[in-house]
Amino acid sequence: VLSLCCEACKKVIFHVPSELEADMLVGRVDLKECLQSAEFISSSDGNFKVLEDGSVYTTSALSLSAEKKTFTILLKDIQEQVQKKIHVSLVKEEKKTPKSRHARDTVLKRTKRRWGPIPSVMIENSLGPFPLQIQQVQSDTAQNYTIYYSASGPGIDQDPKGLFYIERETGNIFATRAVDREQYPSFQIICFATTPDGYSPEVPLVHTIRIEDDNDNAPYFTQDLFEFCVPENSRPGVVVGKVIAEDRDEPYTLHTTLKYRIVSQTPPITPAFSLHGDTGVVSVLLPQLDRELVPSYTLLVEVRDMAGQPFGLCTTGTVVIRIEDMNDNAPSFKQLQYETRVEENRVSVEILRVSVVDLDEPGSPGSGAVYEIIRGNDDQAFEITTDKNTNEGILCVVKGLDYEAAKQRILVIGVNNEAPYVLAPHSQQLSQSTCSVTVHVLDVDEGPVFKPCLLRLDVKECEDIGTAIGRYVAQDPETENSEGIRYRIPPGQCNWINIDDKSGEVRTARVLDRDMGEMRRGQCNITVLAIDRNGKTGTGTIQVCIVPGNKNFPRITQTDYIMCRDRKPICLTAQDGDEAPYSAPFTYRITDRNLASMWKLTPHDDNSWYLSPKGDIPYGIYEIPVSVIDNGGKIGENTVRVNLCDCVTPTECDGRTRQLTGGNVTLGLWAILAMILGSLLLLLILITICGCCGAGVMHRQVTDDCANHNLIISNTEAPGEEVMDQNIIPLQNTCDQGGYGVKTGEQQTFEMVKGRGHTLESVNGAGHQTLGSVKEGGGQTMMDTCRYSYSEWHNFTHPRLGEKVHLCRQDEEQKHSEDYLLSYNYEGKGSLAGSVGCCSDQHEEEALDFLDQLEPKFRTLAETCIKR
């Protein structure tokens, strides 16, 4: 528990008006006199607030009803555990009765207020004597009260402490020592005027003490050394650079007004540069700056304050100006005539070096030499380059020279610089320096030379072995004939050709076929040697290129087809192993006249033609001879076998066609099962037709009002849902006929529908099959006129079953069997009610009178069972 000792420190009385405004200064209390370090300052009266400097202000407008108001200022030092109190009393001021004035005293006089003096000024680095009075502050209220003066702020109780103080009784402000303006350009202190009891009749005064600058700092350059560059031969007035100096004294005064000048120049010749006195800009003064004469200049420059007056402070600096080289000196050859020798047929050999003289700076673009052959090198047999280390020109032979063609070559070589030439002032244009080089070609015994060095020979594909395809000979350069020269093909190359060792005749060594081995790329380069009597050799190259030929017959890719009763054209497609232009487009012809009168061919594209019958020709198997002619005229004979069959799908004749062609057919499990189901279906149709014919014909209308309460009630189930099952697969509709197959479990059903509302159903379940019509009354049967004849059912079912069998053969995964072989879940034994199918044959003993009393919602069921 923190316990603080609390004691009354002192009492303070303030004389105030009876009406106090908000935020009005009441007075100032010396808090440090009571507690040196007060961490917590508070007032017991919320109408007053106390600041850290002891100033007491009102927080709101206040009226003193009584003559005296008291409150307490509480001070706390938590660390030292000390607590002090200051009792403050506010006493109303007595209104002074104005003195009577005489008539002559009615004129008011204006007095100068002394509590707000102008800012004080103190000279920088003042010599004293100290303490030095710099200002006096006085309050007008001193006429009525005893006023004590005090101050705080920088230079008094803040750094630099002790520099100023104020006399308590007089308000005189004194300086105790000299001040550096560059460190402290000004001070702002706060002056207070209080009565002995702590009342402050004046608002605290902010007083500024300005330190007046003294020229105690010399200017200085921002760099120890200034370095500039300027091209030689620059015109006068060209700016070289700028020197910069600074001064720490007060800106915009004479103490910081600087002037520049050049003190000296090295070398001490005619002044080459000028220096602007105000800006420090260095410019070219001499009209001719020649780097070859003076490569650089050194200037000693001076900067002085006080606008350059002699009594100003000054500093010197150094400026180095380097003259940049310009290509104002053209290179020139040391010699004007050169001679050299070289053997004929020598290549990539250096034969001569030439050198030049250039006065420009070595290693610069202005002195780098660039050589060129101006004349005498029309065949580009010579080449000249520059040695970067020595700046010499290196002349080389890049193509072999022929002594027999020219025994001597004369070259003219010119030289320039890498940088363009710049004409110096007051000088004349110079012409390009050149020299002449005479090259003597030395005779050398040479080997035979093939002309041309590369011979291309085109050979047709599949030419016979030994076919002459050309002749390749070489000549002796000295005699220019081919006598005594023998030819040979070095081993290790493709053995496509042979060459006669005496005549140079070239023949094929094998049958060249682009479809074989290394011949697929279509060409081969073969090196041939020519050897003269002295054993000198020459080489040449034969490029053998295989030209594609018409070696393959066009043939039809598929020759067996089945055409059904729709007689859809057959697309015949041919292939040819040759390349263009010996392949497509193909032309088709039927070579047999009799068959040509029955069948026709029509173009489809470059590779395919359509084969179709002309008119209504009898069914049967036709073997049609078709010749296919390629673009090169080569004819390929083909026989197309067409089985024109009375069928709907090719699968109906597929078995017979395969038997005729000698193929073996194996029926799959699903195909056999489909055939069994088809046979059963036909058997059921026959039984149904026989039953219907013996029952006679009877018509009966089923009315809506007699159908009530006659249906056998089965178990009630909730409303059904729309079935979206992938097992319900719609079959293909043909001629307004359709069928649906449903797979629901182990039992299977297949239903076909013709027309609207007439169905034929074959049910395989519970071991019975039914086909019948609606019975009336006592079991007499009626013949429904919507039943089909046997031929109609045969025409309807036979092609569809054949199509399903064909699809089963084509599908290895046997997915198509799911379309018609569907199983149902076993749901138990059949009910006693028997079948309610309208098309079933009812043999049960119970009567069907309940059909006369069906509810209206079963009208649709009744309508499907009778013919309107």
mmCIF file of N, CA and C in Angstrom, residues 649-652 797-809:
data_model
loop_
_atom_site.group_PDB
_atom_site.id
_atom_site.type_symbol
_atom_site.label_atom_id
_atom_site.label_comp_id
_atom_site.label_asym_id
_atom_site.label_seq_id
_atom_site.Cartn_x
_atom_site.Cartn_y
_atom_site.Cartn_z
ATOM 1 N N THR A 649 -30.057 -55.016 -93.955
ATOM 2 C CA THR A 649 -28.709 -54.751 -93.423
ATOM 3 C C THR A 649 -27.754 -55.763 -94.013
ATOM 4 N N PRO A 650 -26.478 -55.391 -94.159
ATOM 5 C CA PRO A 650 -25.506 -56.337 -94.750
ATOM 6 C C PRO A 650 -25.366 -57.610 -93.942
ATOM 7 N N THR A 651 -25.749 -57.604 -92.677
ATOM 8 C CA THR A 651 -25.555 -58.814 -91.860
ATOM 9 C C THR A 651 -26.469 -59.955 -92.313
ATOM 10 N N GLU A 652 -27.563 -59.644 -92.996
ATOM 11 C CA GLU A 652 -28.461 -60.702 -93.432
ATOM 12 C C GLU A 652 -27.839 -61.566 -94.510
ATOM 13 N N THR A 797 -40.149 -58.113 -87.627
ATOM 14 C CA THR A 797 -39.175 -58.637 -86.642
ATOM 15 C C THR A 797 -37.903 -59.133 -87.274
ATOM 16 N N HIS A 798 -37.992 -59.727 -88.476
ATOM 17 C CA HIS A 798 -36.811 -60.372 -89.039
ATOM 18 C C HIS A 798 -35.641 -59.397 -89.284
ATOM 19 N N PRO A 799 -35.854 -58.255 -89.945
ATOM 20 C CA PRO A 799 -34.689 -57.354 -90.156
ATOM 21 C C PRO A 799 -34.140 -56.787 -88.857
ATOM 22 N N ARG A 800 -35.005 -56.602 -87.866
ATOM 23 C CA ARG A 800 -34.497 -56.024 -86.615
ATOM 24 C C ARG A 800 -33.656 -57.021 -85.826
ATOM 25 N N LEU A 801 -34.119 -58.257 -85.821
ATOM 26 C CA LEU A 801 -33.306 -59.287 -85.171
ATOM 27 C C LEU A 801 -31.980 -59.462 -85.899
ATOM 28 N N GLY A 802 -32.025 -59.401 -87.233
ATOM 29 C CA GLY A 802 -30.764 -59.506 -87.991
ATOM 30 C C GLY A 802 -29.826 -58.354 -87.683
ATOM 31 N N GLU A 803 -30.392 -57.164 -87.537
ATOM 32 C CA GLU A 803 -29.545 -55.995 -87.210
ATOM 33 C C GLU A 803 -28.902 -56.151 -85.843
ATOM 34 N N LYS A 804 -29.689 -56.673 -84.880
ATOM 35 C CA LYS A 804 -29.124 -56.865 -83.537
ATOM 36 C C LYS A 804 -28.008 -57.896 -83.554
ATOM 37 N N VAL A 805 -28.205 -58.969 -84.284
ATOM 38 C CA VAL A 805 -27.160 -60.007 -84.376
ATOM 39 C C VAL A 805 -25.910 -59.425 -85.007
ATOM 40 N N HIS A 806 -26.086 -58.575 -86.037
ATOM 41 C CA HIS A 806 -24.921 -57.956 -86.693
ATOM 42 C C HIS A 806 -24.162 -57.041 -85.716
ATOM 43 N N LEU A 807 -24.905 -56.267 -84.929
ATOM 44 C CA LEU A 807 -24.253 -55.393 -83.966
ATOM 45 C C LEU A 807 -23.538 -56.180 -82.889
ATOM 46 N N CYS A 808 -24.092 -57.322 -82.511
ATOM 47 C CA CYS A 808 -23.421 -58.148 -81.495
ATOM 48 C C CYS A 808 -22.090 -58.666 -82.006
ATOM 49 N N ARG A 809 -22.034 -59.019 -83.295
ATOM 50 C CA ARG A 809 -20.764 -59.494 -83.836
ATOM 51 C C ARG A 809 -19.706 -58.391 -83.875
#
